[in-house]
Tab-separated table of C-alpha atoms and ligand atoms in Angstrom:
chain	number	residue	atom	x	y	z
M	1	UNK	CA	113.151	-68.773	201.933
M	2	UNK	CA	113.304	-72.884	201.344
M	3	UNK	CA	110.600	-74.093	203.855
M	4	UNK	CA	110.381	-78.188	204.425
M	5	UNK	CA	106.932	-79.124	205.291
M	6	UNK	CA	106.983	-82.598	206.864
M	7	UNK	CA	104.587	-84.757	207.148
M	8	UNK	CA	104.606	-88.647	207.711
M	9	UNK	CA	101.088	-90.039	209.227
M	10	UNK	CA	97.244	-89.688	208.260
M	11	UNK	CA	97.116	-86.719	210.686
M	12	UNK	CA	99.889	-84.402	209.319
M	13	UNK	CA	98.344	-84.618	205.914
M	14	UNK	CA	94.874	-83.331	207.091
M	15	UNK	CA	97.037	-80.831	209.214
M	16	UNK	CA	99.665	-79.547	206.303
M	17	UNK	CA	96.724	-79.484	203.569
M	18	UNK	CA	95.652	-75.976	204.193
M	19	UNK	CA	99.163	-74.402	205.517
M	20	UNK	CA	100.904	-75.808	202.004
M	21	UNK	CA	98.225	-74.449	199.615
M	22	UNK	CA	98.272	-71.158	201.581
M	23	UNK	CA	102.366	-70.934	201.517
M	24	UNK	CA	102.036	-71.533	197.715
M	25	UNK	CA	100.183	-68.124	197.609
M	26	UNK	CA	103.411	-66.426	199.230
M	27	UNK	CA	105.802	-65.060	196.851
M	28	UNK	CA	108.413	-64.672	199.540
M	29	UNK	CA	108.896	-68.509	200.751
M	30	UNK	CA	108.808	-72.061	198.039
M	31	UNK	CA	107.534	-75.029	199.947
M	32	UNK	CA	108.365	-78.549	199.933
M	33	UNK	CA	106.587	-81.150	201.130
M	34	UNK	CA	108.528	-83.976	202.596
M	35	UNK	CA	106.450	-87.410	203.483
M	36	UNK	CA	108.930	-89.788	206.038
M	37	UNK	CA	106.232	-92.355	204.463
M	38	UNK	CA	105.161	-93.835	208.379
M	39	UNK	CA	102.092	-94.293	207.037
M	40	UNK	CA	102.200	-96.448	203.255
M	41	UNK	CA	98.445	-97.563	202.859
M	42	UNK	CA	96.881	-95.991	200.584
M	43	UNK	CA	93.742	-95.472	203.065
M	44	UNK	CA	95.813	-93.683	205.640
M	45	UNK	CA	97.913	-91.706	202.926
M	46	UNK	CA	98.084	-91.527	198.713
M	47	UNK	CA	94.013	-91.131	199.201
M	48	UNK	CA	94.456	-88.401	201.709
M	49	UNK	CA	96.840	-86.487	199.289
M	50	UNK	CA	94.623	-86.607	196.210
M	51	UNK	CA	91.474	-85.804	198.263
M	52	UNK	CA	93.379	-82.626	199.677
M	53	UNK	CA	94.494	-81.553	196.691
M	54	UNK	CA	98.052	-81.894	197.938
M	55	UNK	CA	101.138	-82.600	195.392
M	56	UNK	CA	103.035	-85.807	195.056
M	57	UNK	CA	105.594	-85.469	197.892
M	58	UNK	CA	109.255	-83.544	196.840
M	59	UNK	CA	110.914	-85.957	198.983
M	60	UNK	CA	109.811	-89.228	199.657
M	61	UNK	CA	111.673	-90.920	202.686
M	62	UNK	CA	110.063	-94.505	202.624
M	63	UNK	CA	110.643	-95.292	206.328
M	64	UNK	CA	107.339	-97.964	206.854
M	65	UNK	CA	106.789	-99.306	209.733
M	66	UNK	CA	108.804	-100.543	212.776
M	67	UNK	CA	109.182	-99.978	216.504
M	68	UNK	CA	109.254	-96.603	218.107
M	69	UNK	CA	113.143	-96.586	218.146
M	70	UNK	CA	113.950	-98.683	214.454
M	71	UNK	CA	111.121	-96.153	212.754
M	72	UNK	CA	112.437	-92.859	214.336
M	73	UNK	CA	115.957	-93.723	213.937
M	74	UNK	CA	115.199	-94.349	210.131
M	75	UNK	CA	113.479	-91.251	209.979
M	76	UNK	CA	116.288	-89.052	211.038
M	77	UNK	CA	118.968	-90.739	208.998
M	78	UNK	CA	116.898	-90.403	205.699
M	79	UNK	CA	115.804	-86.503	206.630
M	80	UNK	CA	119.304	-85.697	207.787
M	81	UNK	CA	120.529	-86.938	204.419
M	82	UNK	CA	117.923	-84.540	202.432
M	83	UNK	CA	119.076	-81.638	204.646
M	84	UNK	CA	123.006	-82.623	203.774
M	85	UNK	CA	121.967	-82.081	200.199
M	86	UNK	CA	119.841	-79.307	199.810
M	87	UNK	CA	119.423	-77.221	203.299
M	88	UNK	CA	116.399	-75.406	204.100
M	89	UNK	CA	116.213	-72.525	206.094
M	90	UNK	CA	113.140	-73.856	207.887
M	91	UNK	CA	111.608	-77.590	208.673
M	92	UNK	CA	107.538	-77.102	209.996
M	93	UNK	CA	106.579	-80.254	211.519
M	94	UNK	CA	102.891	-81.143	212.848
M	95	UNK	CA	101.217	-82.808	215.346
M	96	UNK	CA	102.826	-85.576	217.870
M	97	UNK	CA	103.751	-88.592	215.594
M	98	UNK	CA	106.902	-90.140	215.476
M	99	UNK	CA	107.713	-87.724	212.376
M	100	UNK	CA	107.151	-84.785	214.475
M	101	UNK	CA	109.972	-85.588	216.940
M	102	UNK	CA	112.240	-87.205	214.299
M	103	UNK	CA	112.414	-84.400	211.796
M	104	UNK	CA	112.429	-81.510	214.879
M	105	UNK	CA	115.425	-83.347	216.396
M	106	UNK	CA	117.068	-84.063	213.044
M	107	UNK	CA	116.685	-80.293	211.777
M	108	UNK	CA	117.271	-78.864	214.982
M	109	UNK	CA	121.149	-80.670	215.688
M	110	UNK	CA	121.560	-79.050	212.023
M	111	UNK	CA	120.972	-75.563	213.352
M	112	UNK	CA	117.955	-75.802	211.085
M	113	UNK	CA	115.145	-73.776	212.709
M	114	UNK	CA	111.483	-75.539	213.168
M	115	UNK	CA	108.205	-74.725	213.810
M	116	UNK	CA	105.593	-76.636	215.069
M	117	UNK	CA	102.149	-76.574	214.482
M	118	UNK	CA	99.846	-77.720	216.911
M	119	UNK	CA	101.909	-76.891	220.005
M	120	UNK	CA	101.255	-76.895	223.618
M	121	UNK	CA	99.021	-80.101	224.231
M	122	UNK	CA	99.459	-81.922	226.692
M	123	UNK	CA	97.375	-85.237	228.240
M	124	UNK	CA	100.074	-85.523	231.652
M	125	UNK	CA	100.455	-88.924	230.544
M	126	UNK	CA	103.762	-90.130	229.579
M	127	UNK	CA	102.606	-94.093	229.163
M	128	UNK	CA	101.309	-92.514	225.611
M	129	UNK	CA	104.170	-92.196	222.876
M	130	UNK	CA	102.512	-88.897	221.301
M	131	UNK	CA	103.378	-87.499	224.911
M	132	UNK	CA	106.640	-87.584	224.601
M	133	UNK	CA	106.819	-86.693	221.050
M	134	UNK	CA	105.181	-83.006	222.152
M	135	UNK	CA	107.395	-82.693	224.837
M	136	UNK	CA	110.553	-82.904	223.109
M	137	UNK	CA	109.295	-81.307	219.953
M	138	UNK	CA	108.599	-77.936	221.774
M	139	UNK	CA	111.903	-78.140	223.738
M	140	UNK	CA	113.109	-77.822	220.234
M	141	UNK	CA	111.204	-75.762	218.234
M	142	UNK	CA	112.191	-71.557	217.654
M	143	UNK	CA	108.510	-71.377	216.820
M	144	UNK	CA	105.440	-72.612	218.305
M	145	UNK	CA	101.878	-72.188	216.596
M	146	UNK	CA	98.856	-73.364	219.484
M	147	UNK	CA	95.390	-73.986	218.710
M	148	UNK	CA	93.947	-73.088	221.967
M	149	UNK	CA	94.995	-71.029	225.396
M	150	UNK	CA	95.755	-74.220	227.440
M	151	UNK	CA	98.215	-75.271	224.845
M	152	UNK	CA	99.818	-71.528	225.422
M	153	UNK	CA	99.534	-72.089	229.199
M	154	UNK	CA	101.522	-75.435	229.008
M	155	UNK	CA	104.132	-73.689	227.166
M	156	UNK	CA	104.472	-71.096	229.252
M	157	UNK	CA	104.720	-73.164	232.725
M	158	UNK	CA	107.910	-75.119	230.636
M	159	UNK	CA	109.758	-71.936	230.561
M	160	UNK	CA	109.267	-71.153	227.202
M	161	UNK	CA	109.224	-67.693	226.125
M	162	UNK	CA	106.229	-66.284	224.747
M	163	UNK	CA	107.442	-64.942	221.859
M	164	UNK	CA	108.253	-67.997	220.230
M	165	UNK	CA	104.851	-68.760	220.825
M	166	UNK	CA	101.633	-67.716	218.616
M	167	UNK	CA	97.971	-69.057	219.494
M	168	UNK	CA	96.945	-69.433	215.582
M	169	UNK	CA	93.622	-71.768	216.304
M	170	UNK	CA	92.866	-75.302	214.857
M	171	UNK	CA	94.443	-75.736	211.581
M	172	UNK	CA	92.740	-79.784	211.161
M	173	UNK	CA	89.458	-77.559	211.250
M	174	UNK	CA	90.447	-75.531	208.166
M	175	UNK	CA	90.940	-79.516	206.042
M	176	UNK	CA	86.892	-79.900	207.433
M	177	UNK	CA	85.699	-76.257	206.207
M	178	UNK	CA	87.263	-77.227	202.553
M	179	UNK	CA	85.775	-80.523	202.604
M	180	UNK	CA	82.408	-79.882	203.658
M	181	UNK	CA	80.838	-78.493	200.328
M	182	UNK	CA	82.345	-81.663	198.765
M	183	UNK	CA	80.690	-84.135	201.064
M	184	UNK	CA	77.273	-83.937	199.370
M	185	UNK	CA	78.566	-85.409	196.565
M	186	UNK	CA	80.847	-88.026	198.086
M	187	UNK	CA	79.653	-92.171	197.745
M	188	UNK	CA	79.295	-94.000	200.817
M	189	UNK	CA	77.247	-96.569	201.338
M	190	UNK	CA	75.718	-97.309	204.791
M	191	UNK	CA	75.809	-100.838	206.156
M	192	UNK	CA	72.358	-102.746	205.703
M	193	UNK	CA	69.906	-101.358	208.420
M	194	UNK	CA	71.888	-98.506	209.031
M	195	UNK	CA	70.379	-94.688	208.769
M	196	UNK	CA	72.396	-91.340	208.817
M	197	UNK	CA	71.484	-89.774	211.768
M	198	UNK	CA	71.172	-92.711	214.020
M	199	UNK	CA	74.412	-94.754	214.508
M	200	UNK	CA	77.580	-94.394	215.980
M	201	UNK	CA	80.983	-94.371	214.837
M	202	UNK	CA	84.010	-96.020	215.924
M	203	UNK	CA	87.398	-95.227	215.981
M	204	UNK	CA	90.348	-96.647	218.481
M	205	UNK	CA	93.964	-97.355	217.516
M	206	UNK	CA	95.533	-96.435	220.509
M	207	UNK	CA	98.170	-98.609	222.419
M	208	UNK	CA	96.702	-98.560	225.652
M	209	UNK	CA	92.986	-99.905	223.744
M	210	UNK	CA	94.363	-102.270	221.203
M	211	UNK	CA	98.215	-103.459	221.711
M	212	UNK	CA	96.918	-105.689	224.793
M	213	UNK	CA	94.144	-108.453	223.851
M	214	UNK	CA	92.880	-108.461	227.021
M	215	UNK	CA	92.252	-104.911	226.931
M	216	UNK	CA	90.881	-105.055	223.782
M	217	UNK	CA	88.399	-107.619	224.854
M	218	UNK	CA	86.950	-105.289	227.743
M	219	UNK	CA	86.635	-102.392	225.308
M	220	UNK	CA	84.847	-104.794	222.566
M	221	UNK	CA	82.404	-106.042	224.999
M	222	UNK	CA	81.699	-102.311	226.275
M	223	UNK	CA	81.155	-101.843	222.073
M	224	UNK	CA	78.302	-104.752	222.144
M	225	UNK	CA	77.116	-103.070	225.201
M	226	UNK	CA	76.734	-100.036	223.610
M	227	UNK	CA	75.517	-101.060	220.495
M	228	UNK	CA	72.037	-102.141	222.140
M	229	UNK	CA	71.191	-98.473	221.660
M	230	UNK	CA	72.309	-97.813	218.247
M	231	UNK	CA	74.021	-99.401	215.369
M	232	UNK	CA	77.818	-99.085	215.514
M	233	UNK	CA	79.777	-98.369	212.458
M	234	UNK	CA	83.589	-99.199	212.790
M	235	UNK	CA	86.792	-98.499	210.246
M	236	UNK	CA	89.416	-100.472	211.777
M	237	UNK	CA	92.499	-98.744	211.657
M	238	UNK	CA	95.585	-101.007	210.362
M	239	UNK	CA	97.260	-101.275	213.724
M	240	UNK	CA	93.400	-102.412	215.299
M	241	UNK	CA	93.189	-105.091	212.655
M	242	UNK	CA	96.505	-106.983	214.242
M	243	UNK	CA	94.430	-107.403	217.784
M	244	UNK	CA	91.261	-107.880	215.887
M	245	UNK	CA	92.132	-110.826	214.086
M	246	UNK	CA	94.064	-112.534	216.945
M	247	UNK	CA	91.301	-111.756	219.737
M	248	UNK	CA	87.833	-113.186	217.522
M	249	UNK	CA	86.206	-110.667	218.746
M	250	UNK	CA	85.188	-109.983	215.111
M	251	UNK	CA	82.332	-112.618	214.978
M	252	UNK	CA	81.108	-111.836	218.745
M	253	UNK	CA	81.059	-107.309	217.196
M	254	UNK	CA	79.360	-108.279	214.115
M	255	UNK	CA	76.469	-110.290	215.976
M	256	UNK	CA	76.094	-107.056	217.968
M	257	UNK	CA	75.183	-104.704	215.644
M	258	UNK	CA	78.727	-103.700	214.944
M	259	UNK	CA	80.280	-103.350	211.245
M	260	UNK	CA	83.068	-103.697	211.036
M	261	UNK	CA	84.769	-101.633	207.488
M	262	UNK	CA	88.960	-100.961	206.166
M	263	UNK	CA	90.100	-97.574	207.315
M	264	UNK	CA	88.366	-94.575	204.759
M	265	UNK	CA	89.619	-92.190	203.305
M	266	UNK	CA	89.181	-88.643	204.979
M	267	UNK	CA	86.238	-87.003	202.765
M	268	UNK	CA	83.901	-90.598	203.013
M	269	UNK	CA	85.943	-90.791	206.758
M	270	UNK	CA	83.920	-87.601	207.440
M	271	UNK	CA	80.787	-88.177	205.522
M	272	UNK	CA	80.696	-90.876	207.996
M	273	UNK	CA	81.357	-88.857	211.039
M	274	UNK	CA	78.879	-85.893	210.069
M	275	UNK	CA	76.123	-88.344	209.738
M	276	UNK	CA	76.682	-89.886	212.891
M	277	UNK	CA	74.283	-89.979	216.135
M	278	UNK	CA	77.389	-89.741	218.244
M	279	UNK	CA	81.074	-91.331	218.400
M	280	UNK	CA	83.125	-93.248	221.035
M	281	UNK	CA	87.219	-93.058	220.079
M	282	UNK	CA	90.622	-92.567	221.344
M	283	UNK	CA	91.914	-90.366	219.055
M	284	UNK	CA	92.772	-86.758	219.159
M	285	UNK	CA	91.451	-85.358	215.952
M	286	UNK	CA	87.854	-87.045	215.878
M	287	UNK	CA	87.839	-85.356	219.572
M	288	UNK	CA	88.093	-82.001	217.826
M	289	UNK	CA	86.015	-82.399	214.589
M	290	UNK	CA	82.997	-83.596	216.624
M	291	UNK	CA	83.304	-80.282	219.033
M	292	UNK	CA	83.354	-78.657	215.581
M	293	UNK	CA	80.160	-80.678	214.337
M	294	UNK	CA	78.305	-80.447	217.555
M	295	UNK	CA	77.985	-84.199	217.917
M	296	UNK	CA	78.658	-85.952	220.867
M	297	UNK	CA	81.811	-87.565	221.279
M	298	UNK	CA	82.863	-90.393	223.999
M	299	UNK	CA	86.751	-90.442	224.388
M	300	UNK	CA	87.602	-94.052	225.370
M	301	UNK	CA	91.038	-92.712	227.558
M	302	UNK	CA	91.528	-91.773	230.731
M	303	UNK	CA	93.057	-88.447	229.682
M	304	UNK	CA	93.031	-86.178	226.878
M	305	UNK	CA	95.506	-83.283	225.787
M	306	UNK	CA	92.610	-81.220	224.288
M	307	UNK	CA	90.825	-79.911	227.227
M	308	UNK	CA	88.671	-77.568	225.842
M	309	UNK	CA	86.918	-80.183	223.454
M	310	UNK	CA	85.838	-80.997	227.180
M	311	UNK	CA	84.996	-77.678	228.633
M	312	UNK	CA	84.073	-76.320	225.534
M	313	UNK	CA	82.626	-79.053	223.382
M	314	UNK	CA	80.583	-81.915	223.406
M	315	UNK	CA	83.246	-84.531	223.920
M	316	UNK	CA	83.191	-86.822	227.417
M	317	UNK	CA	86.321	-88.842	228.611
M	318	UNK	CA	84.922	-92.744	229.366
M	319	UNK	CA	85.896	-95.968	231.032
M	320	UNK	CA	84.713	-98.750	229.036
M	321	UNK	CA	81.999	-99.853	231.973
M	322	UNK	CA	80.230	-96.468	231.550
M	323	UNK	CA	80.223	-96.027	228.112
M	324	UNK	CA	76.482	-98.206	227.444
M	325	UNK	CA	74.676	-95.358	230.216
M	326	UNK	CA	76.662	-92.784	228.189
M	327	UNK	CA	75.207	-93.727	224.726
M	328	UNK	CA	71.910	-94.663	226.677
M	329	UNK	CA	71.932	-91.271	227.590
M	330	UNK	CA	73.021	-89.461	223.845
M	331	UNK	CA	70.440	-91.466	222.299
M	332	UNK	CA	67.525	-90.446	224.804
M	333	UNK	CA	68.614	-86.733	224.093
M	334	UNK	CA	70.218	-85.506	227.100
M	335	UNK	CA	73.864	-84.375	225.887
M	336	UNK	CA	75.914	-81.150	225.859
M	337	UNK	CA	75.051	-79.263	223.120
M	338	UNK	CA	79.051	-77.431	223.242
M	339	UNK	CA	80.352	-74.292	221.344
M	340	UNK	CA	82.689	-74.116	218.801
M	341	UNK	CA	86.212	-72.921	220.164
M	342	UNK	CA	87.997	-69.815	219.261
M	343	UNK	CA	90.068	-69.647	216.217
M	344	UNK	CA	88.406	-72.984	214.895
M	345	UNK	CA	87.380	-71.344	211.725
M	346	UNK	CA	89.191	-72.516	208.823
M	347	UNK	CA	91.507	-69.450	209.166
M	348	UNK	CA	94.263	-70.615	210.576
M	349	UNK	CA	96.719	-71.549	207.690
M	350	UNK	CA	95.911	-67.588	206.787
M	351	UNK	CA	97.397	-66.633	210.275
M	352	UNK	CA	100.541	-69.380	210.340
M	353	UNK	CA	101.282	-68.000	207.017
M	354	UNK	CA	101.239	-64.230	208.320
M	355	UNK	CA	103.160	-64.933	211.236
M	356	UNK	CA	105.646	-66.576	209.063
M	357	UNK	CA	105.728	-63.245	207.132
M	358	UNK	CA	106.077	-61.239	210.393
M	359	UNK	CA	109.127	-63.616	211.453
M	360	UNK	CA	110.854	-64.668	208.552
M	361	UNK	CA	113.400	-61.524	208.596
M	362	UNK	CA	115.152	-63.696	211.485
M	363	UNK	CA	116.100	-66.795	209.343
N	1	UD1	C1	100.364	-93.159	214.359
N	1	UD1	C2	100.732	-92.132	215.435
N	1	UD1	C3	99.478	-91.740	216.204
N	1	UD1	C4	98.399	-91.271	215.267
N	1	UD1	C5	98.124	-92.364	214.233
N	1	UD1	C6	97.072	-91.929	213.247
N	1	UD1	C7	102.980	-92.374	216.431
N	1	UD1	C8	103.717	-92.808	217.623
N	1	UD1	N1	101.677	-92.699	216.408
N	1	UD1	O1	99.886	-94.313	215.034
N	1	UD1	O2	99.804	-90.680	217.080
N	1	UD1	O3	97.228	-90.995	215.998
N	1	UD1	O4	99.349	-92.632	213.522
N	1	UD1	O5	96.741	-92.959	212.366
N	1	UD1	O6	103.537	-91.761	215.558
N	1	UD1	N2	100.397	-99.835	209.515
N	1	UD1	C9	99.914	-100.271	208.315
N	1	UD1	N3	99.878	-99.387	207.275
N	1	UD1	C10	100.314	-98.107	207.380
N	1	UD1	C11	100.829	-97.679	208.600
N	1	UD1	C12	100.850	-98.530	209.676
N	1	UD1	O7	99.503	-101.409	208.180
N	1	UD1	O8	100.243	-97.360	206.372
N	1	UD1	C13	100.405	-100.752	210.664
N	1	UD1	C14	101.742	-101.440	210.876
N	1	UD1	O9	101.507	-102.712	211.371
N	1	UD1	C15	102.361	-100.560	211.956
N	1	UD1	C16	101.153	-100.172	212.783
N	1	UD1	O10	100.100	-100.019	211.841
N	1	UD1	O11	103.343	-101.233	212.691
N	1	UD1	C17	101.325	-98.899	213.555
N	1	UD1	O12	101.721	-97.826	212.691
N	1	UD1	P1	102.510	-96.553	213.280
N	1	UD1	O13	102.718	-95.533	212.211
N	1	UD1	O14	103.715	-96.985	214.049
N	1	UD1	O15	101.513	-95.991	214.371
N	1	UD1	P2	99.936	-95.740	214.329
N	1	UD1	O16	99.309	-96.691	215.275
N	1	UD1	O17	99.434	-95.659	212.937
């Protein structure tokens, strides 16, 4: 059985780490990993890859960068043109990136079957790309592998049967249970008058924070706000640095007690977030891994598509005005203390891989 692996962003590769060293271990299945390339730097991708002990990709499909329609498009006319030449008899695509939908739509008008890993969220919004990249993905997909009962719920009130559907748990968890032991002996160096234990972390790259400058500017000065309780520590993402160097807001963060550092690689990336007092971001995975870490996390959107990092966890959606009384309140000890979610346990490339087993008489 010829199984494509796709992956394209930083995200997939922390998510397809763990399910391509445990398909490797299958004698019934040979895996190839195919990288679209929508992510080039070496931050947000060849350092990812070493770190995880991943190969060099099989197929390399050089897309870059480019608007949602130019970079998908390019996507399926590179991966339909791999498929041409050497078929597989399944594509497993991850997460909600433009990859995700490209490949899934490519492979599926092939009568290629797909699964997709991390099925079911859903935020309700449809203003966010991502949204739209779940929604069609799981149209699509034969076989859906969710992380957490909402995401099964979701599917389920879209009509989709449940036995395309298995709950399999957090698979970006099972990348942070190999890492950990590592992290002791990983270099970082804090900024000057910063201590583990006592600063916060930063993370936004989300349209909706930094396409507009205006917007930007709001969440910046909620940053300084903030920062008047603790240190911030902030790896702009490449997409962040575009707004960043346009708005000056650079000088007016680093007067604040706000460093500002490139993007890191995911082992010092989490060194980072593991020593941290608490973190304000917009993105989906830091949501999870600080549920995970039991440190509390302010989510600078109005919605999220991983609910139980709410109910469950110690992560908090915020507007930008309330986020200084929130970190007022984190650092003055009154928090959620959250649990860890079911199935986040490092196991779950174990159980995609045996419900691949279980299946794989139907392709
Ligand atoms: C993408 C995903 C987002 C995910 C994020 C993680 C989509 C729609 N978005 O967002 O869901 O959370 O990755 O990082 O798929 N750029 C570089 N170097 C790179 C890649 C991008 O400089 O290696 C810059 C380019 O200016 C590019 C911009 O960042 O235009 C945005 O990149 P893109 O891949 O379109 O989206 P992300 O914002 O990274």
């Amino acid at each position: 059985m010829k199984i494509y692996l796709i992956v394209g962003a930083r995200p997939n590769l922390i998510k397809a780490a763990p399910l391509w060293k445990e398909l490797k271990t299958r004698p019934w299945c040979e895996t190839a990993l195919v990288h679209t390339g929508q992510h080039y730097d070496a931050a947000l991708s060849d350092d990812i890859i070493r770190q995880l002990g991943l190969p060099d990709p099989d197929h390399h499909l050089a897309v870059g960068s480019g608007s949602h329609a130019e970079q998908t498009a390019k996507i399926m006319t590179r991966f339909e043109d791999l498929c041409l030449k050497d078929r597989p008899n399944l594509a497993i695509v991850v997460g909600d990136v433009n990859s995700t939908l490209a490949c899934a739509l490519t492979a599926a008008k092939l009568c290629i079957p797909v699964a997709h890993l991390e099925a079911g969220l859903r935020s309700g919004d449809r203003s966010m790309p991502e949204e739209i990249n779940r929604l069609v993905t799981d149209r699509l997909a034969d076989i859906m592998w969710t992380p957490s009962p909402d995401a099964d719920e979701n599917l389920l009130a879209e009509g989709i049967p449940q036995s395309r559907i298995t709950r399999v748990g957090n698979i970006m968890i099972d990348s942070l249970v190999q890492i950990t032991p590592l992290l002791d002996s990983v270099r970082l160096d804090l900024p000057d008058g910063v201590t583990a234990g006592e600063y916060g972390l930063v993370t936004l790259h989300r349209p909706v924070n930094v396409d507009d400058a205006d917007s930007f500017a709001v969440v910046c000065e909620a940053l300084i706000g903030a920062a008047r309780f603790a240190p911030l520590v902030f790896p702009v993402h490449p997409r962040t640095q575009g707004v960043l160097d346009r708005s000056g807001m650079a000088d007016r963060m680093a007067a604040g007690r706000i460093t500002l550092t490139k993007p890191l690689p995911y082992a010092e990336f989490m060194k980072l977030q593991r020593g941290a007092r608490f973190v304000i971001t917009d993105s989906g995975g830091v949501q999870e891994e600080t549920t995970y870490l039991g440190i509390p996390c302010l989510t600078l959107r109005d919605t999220t598509e991983r609910p139980v990092t709410l109910t469950e966890g110690t992560n908090e959606l915020s507007a930008p005005a309330a986020l200084s009384g929130h970190v007022e309140a984190i650092v003055q000890g009154h928090w959620k203390k959250g649990r860890t979610p079911d199935l986040w346990d490092g196991d779950t490339a174990k159980r995609v891989a045996d419900d691949l087993e279980r299946r794989k008489s139907s392709f």
